[in-house]
Amino acid sequence: MTIIVSKILRLLGLVVFCPLLGCGAGSNEPVAVKGKVYFRGEPLAGGMIIFSPDPDRGTNGPSCKSVIHEDGSYSLESVNNDNIVSGWYRVAIAPAPGTIPPPSVEHPEPAFPVHFRNPARSGIHREIKMIPVNIIDFNFDDA
């Protein structure tokens, strides 16, 4: 009888603690994140985007990064080739040299704000959800 009770308690322990350790249903499912980056209405034609887990909102795990292509598109990959973790992220965007449009009458200052290059200072936050493909676009009309 003691052996049966012991086995039941171990089984209950697995049922309770397994999801907390990340082995719950769906936790190993791959999550993809892609989108486009626009600056003043035009695709940002090159650069880098980084999603850094936001521990203030309970997200831990690897950072994710992508090259921003000439059409402004990106597709995240985790830094350590792990699955991308769902949760909240701080985002940094750094345009490639020469990709920012020249000054115009509407926008005499061509610079992309420097603080956007640092995830801790950018003020940009996005949530990656546990769905097969997250589409997350960025539009910097007034930057």
PDB file of C-alpha atoms in Angstrom:
ATOM      1  CA  MET A   1       0.000   0.000   0.000  1.00  0.00           C
ATOM      2  CA  THR A   2       2.862   2.410   0.819  1.00  0.00           C
ATOM      3  CA  ILE A   3       4.415   1.750  -2.592  1.00  0.00           C
ATOM      4  CA  ILE A   4       1.153   2.676  -4.345  1.00  0.00           C
ATOM      5  CA  VAL A   5       0.821   5.918  -2.346  1.00  0.00           C
ATOM      6  CA  SER A   6       4.458   6.765  -3.107  1.00  0.00           C
ATOM      7  CA  LYS A   7       3.931   6.236  -6.855  1.00  0.00           C
ATOM      8  CA  ILE A   8       0.774   8.357  -6.809  1.00  0.00           C
ATOM      9  CA  LEU A   9       2.593  11.188  -5.030  1.00  0.00           C
ATOM     10  CA  ARG A  10       5.460  11.056  -7.560  1.00  0.00           C
ATOM     11  CA  LEU A  11       2.985  11.118 -10.436  1.00  0.00           C
ATOM     12  CA  LEU A  12       1.190  14.112  -8.908  1.00  0.00           C
ATOM     13  CA  GLY A  13       4.538  15.842  -8.476  1.00  0.00           C
ATOM     14  CA  LEU A  14       5.278  15.397 -12.176  1.00  0.00           C
ATOM     15  CA  VAL A  15       1.857  16.688 -13.166  1.00  0.00           C
ATOM     16  CA  VAL A  16       2.238  19.785 -10.955  1.00  0.00           C
ATOM     17  CA  PHE A  17       5.898  20.654 -11.580  1.00  0.00           C
ATOM     18  CA  CYS A  18       6.458  19.596 -15.197  1.00  0.00           C
ATOM     19  CA  PRO A  19       4.663  22.649 -16.704  1.00  0.00           C
ATOM     20  CA  LEU A  20       6.664  24.926 -14.405  1.00  0.00           C
ATOM     21  CA  LEU A  21       9.882  23.473 -15.790  1.00  0.00           C
ATOM     22  CA  GLY A  22       8.906  24.085 -19.389  1.00  0.00           C
ATOM     23  CA  CYS A  23       7.757  20.624 -20.391  1.00  0.00           C
ATOM     24  CA  GLY A  24       4.082  21.512 -20.600  1.00  0.00           C
ATOM     25  CA  ALA A  25       2.044  21.177 -23.761  1.00  0.00           C
ATOM     26  CA  GLY A  26       3.236  23.461 -26.544  1.00  0.00           C
ATOM     27  CA  SER A  27       6.369  24.770 -24.792  1.00  0.00           C
ATOM     28  CA  ASN A  28       8.675  23.145 -27.341  1.00  0.00           C
ATOM     29  CA  GLU A  29       6.664  24.281 -30.341  1.00  0.00           C
ATOM     30  CA  PRO A  30       8.694  26.541 -32.621  1.00  0.00           C
ATOM     31  CA  VAL A  31       7.590  30.156 -32.764  1.00  0.00           C
ATOM     32  CA  ALA A  32       8.497  32.370 -35.714  1.00  0.00           C
ATOM     33  CA  VAL A  33       8.650  36.172 -35.717  1.00  0.00           C
ATOM     34  CA  LYS A  34       8.830  38.255 -38.855  1.00  0.00           C
ATOM     35  CA  GLY A  35       7.742  41.642 -40.067  1.00  0.00           C
ATOM     36  CA  LYS A  36       8.841  44.891 -41.661  1.00  0.00           C
ATOM     37  CA  VAL A  37      10.466  48.067 -40.405  1.00  0.00           C
ATOM     38  CA  TYR A  38       9.388  51.405 -41.888  1.00  0.00           C
ATOM     39  CA  PHE A  39      11.025  54.787 -41.406  1.00  0.00           C
ATOM     40  CA  ARG A  40       8.962  57.826 -42.441  1.00  0.00           C
ATOM     41  CA  GLY A  41       6.694  55.689 -44.599  1.00  0.00           C
ATOM     42  CA  GLU A  42       9.452  53.870 -46.502  1.00  0.00           C
ATOM     43  CA  PRO A  43      10.937  50.425 -45.776  1.00  0.00           C
ATOM     44  CA  LEU A  44      14.165  50.680 -43.779  1.00  0.00           C
ATOM     45  CA  ALA A  45      16.597  49.306 -46.372  1.00  0.00           C
ATOM     46  CA  GLY A  46      19.088  47.506 -44.155  1.00  0.00           C
ATOM     47  CA  GLY A  47      20.263  47.237 -40.595  1.00  0.00           C
ATOM     48  CA  MET A  48      19.790  45.008 -37.556  1.00  0.00           C
ATOM     49  CA  ILE A  49      16.895  44.308 -35.190  1.00  0.00           C
ATOM     50  CA  ILE A  50      17.297  42.692 -31.765  1.00  0.00           C
ATOM     51  CA  PHE A  51      14.613  41.387 -29.403  1.00  0.00           C
ATOM     52  CA  SER A  52      15.946  41.126 -25.842  1.00  0.00           C
ATOM     53  CA  PRO A  53      13.823  39.352 -23.180  1.00  0.00           C
ATOM     54  CA  ASP A  54      12.207  41.809 -20.759  1.00  0.00           C
ATOM     55  CA  PRO A  55      12.794  40.463 -17.228  1.00  0.00           C
ATOM     56  CA  ASP A  56      10.636  43.281 -15.801  1.00  0.00           C
ATOM     57  CA  ARG A  57       7.674  41.613 -17.533  1.00  0.00           C
ATOM     58  CA  GLY A  58       8.721  38.065 -16.630  1.00  0.00           C
ATOM     59  CA  THR A  59      10.415  36.982 -19.860  1.00  0.00           C
ATOM     60  CA  ASN A  60      13.675  35.059 -19.709  1.00  0.00           C
ATOM     61  CA  GLY A  61      15.502  33.236 -22.447  1.00  0.00           C
ATOM     62  CA  PRO A  62      17.786  33.927 -25.358  1.00  0.00           C
ATOM     63  CA  SER A  63      17.866  37.157 -27.313  1.00  0.00           C
ATOM     64  CA  CYS A  64      16.763  37.061 -30.937  1.00  0.00           C
ATOM     65  CA  LYS A  65      18.161  39.007 -33.856  1.00  0.00           C
ATOM     66  CA  SER A  66      17.797  39.510 -37.583  1.00  0.00           C
ATOM     67  CA  VAL A  67      19.268  41.437 -40.428  1.00  0.00           C
ATOM     68  CA  ILE A  68      16.825  43.961 -41.867  1.00  0.00           C
ATOM     69  CA  HIS A  69      16.717  43.342 -45.619  1.00  0.00           C
ATOM     70  CA  GLU A  70      16.518  45.976 -48.367  1.00  0.00           C
ATOM     71  CA  ASP A  71      12.710  45.715 -48.466  1.00  0.00           C
ATOM     72  CA  GLY A  72      12.528  46.396 -44.692  1.00  0.00           C
ATOM     73  CA  SER A  73      11.682  42.780 -43.850  1.00  0.00           C
ATOM     74  CA  TYR A  74      13.223  40.717 -41.077  1.00  0.00           C
ATOM     75  CA  SER A  75      12.849  37.189 -39.699  1.00  0.00           C
ATOM     76  CA  LEU A  76      14.083  36.555 -36.152  1.00  0.00           C
ATOM     77  CA  GLU A  77      16.462  33.814 -35.128  1.00  0.00           C
ATOM     78  CA  SER A  78      17.507  33.081 -31.559  1.00  0.00           C
ATOM     79  CA  VAL A  79      21.115  33.884 -30.755  1.00  0.00           C
ATOM     80  CA  ASN A  80      21.885  30.329 -29.535  1.00  0.00           C
ATOM     81  CA  ASN A  81      19.743  28.493 -32.130  1.00  0.00           C
ATOM     82  CA  ASP A  82      17.207  27.697 -29.380  1.00  0.00           C
ATOM     83  CA  ASN A  83      13.494  28.060 -29.939  1.00  0.00           C
ATOM     84  CA  ILE A  84      12.228  31.618 -29.603  1.00  0.00           C
ATOM     85  CA  VAL A  85      10.496  32.010 -26.230  1.00  0.00           C
ATOM     86  CA  SER A  86       7.086  33.643 -26.007  1.00  0.00           C
ATOM     87  CA  GLY A  87       6.745  36.704 -23.772  1.00  0.00           C
ATOM     88  CA  TRP A  88       7.630  40.396 -23.691  1.00  0.00           C
ATOM     89  CA  TYR A  89      10.769  41.761 -25.325  1.00  0.00           C
ATOM     90  CA  ARG A  90      12.653  45.042 -25.456  1.00  0.00           C
ATOM     91  CA  VAL A  91      13.494  45.862 -29.062  1.00  0.00           C
ATOM     92  CA  ALA A  92      16.475  47.641 -30.589  1.00  0.00           C
ATOM     93  CA  ILE A  93      16.711  48.734 -34.212  1.00  0.00           C
ATOM     94  CA  ALA A  94      19.885  49.986 -35.866  1.00  0.00           C
ATOM     95  CA  PRO A  95      19.767  51.102 -39.491  1.00  0.00           C
ATOM     96  CA  ALA A  96      22.701  50.312 -41.737  1.00  0.00           C
ATOM     97  CA  PRO A  97      24.860  53.288 -42.707  1.00  0.00           C
ATOM     98  CA  GLY A  98      23.383  55.183 -45.645  1.00  0.00           C
ATOM     99  CA  THR A  99      19.862  53.752 -45.297  1.00  0.00           C
ATOM    100  CA  ILE A 100      18.211  56.795 -43.724  1.00  0.00           C
ATOM    101  CA  PRO A 101      16.519  59.083 -46.263  1.00  0.00           C
ATOM    102  CA  PRO A 102      18.147  62.460 -46.821  1.00  0.00           C
ATOM    103  CA  PRO A 103      16.644  65.566 -45.198  1.00  0.00           C
ATOM    104  CA  SER A 104      13.526  67.034 -46.759  1.00  0.00           C
ATOM    105  CA  VAL A 105      11.253  69.996 -46.119  1.00  0.00           C
ATOM    106  CA  GLU A 106       8.932  67.787 -43.997  1.00  0.00           C
ATOM    107  CA  HIS A 107      11.829  66.129 -42.151  1.00  0.00           C
ATOM    108  CA  PRO A 108      14.875  68.393 -42.061  1.00  0.00           C
ATOM    109  CA  GLU A 109      16.612  66.094 -39.517  1.00  0.00           C
ATOM    110  CA  PRO A 110      17.572  62.764 -41.131  1.00  0.00           C
ATOM    111  CA  ALA A 111      18.900  61.002 -38.057  1.00  0.00           C
ATOM    112  CA  PHE A 112      17.326  57.850 -36.705  1.00  0.00           C
ATOM    113  CA  PRO A 113      17.138  58.299 -32.907  1.00  0.00           C
ATOM    114  CA  VAL A 114      20.276  56.846 -31.321  1.00  0.00           C
ATOM    115  CA  HIS A 115      18.407  55.464 -28.292  1.00  0.00           C
ATOM    116  CA  PHE A 116      16.523  53.036 -30.601  1.00  0.00           C
ATOM    117  CA  ARG A 117      19.818  51.124 -30.977  1.00  0.00           C
ATOM    118  CA  ASN A 118      19.793  49.946 -27.341  1.00  0.00           C
ATOM    119  CA  PRO A 119      17.016  47.579 -26.158  1.00  0.00           C
ATOM    120  CA  ALA A 120      17.267  48.853 -22.571  1.00  0.00           C
ATOM    121  CA  ARG A 121      16.790  52.493 -23.680  1.00  0.00           C
ATOM    122  CA  SER A 122      14.690  52.264 -26.841  1.00  0.00           C
ATOM    123  CA  GLY A 123      11.289  52.263 -25.130  1.00  0.00           C
ATOM    124  CA  ILE A 124      10.102  49.772 -27.763  1.00  0.00           C
ATOM    125  CA  HIS A 125       8.347  46.713 -26.300  1.00  0.00           C
ATOM    126  CA  ARG A 126       6.613  43.903 -28.163  1.00  0.00           C
ATOM    127  CA  GLU A 127       5.021  40.626 -27.128  1.00  0.00           C
ATOM    128  CA  ILE A 128       5.879  37.380 -28.887  1.00  0.00           C
ATOM    129  CA  LYS A 129       2.929  35.032 -28.563  1.00  0.00           C
ATOM    130  CA  MET A 130       2.891  31.238 -28.563  1.00  0.00           C
ATOM    131  CA  ILE A 131       1.506  31.040 -32.112  1.00  0.00           C
ATOM    132  CA  PRO A 132       3.247  29.576 -35.169  1.00  0.00           C
ATOM    133  CA  VAL A 133       3.996  32.955 -36.832  1.00  0.00           C
ATOM    134  CA  ASN A 134       4.044  36.364 -35.137  1.00  0.00           C
ATOM    135  CA  ILE A 135       3.896  39.298 -37.578  1.00  0.00           C
ATOM    136  CA  ILE A 136       5.379  42.356 -35.850  1.00  0.00           C
ATOM    137  CA  ASP A 137       5.847  45.487 -37.946  1.00  0.00           C
ATOM    138  CA  PHE A 138       7.490  48.732 -36.825  1.00  0.00           C
ATOM    139  CA  ASN A 139       6.574  52.120 -38.261  1.00  0.00           C
ATOM    140  CA  PHE A 140       8.639  55.170 -37.322  1.00  0.00           C
ATOM    141  CA  ASP A 141       6.704  58.016 -38.945  1.00  0.00           C
ATOM    142  CA  ASP A 142       7.871  60.754 -36.606  1.00  0.00           C
ATOM    143  CA  ALA A 143      11.314  59.488 -35.680  1.00  0.00           C
TER     144      ALA A 143
END
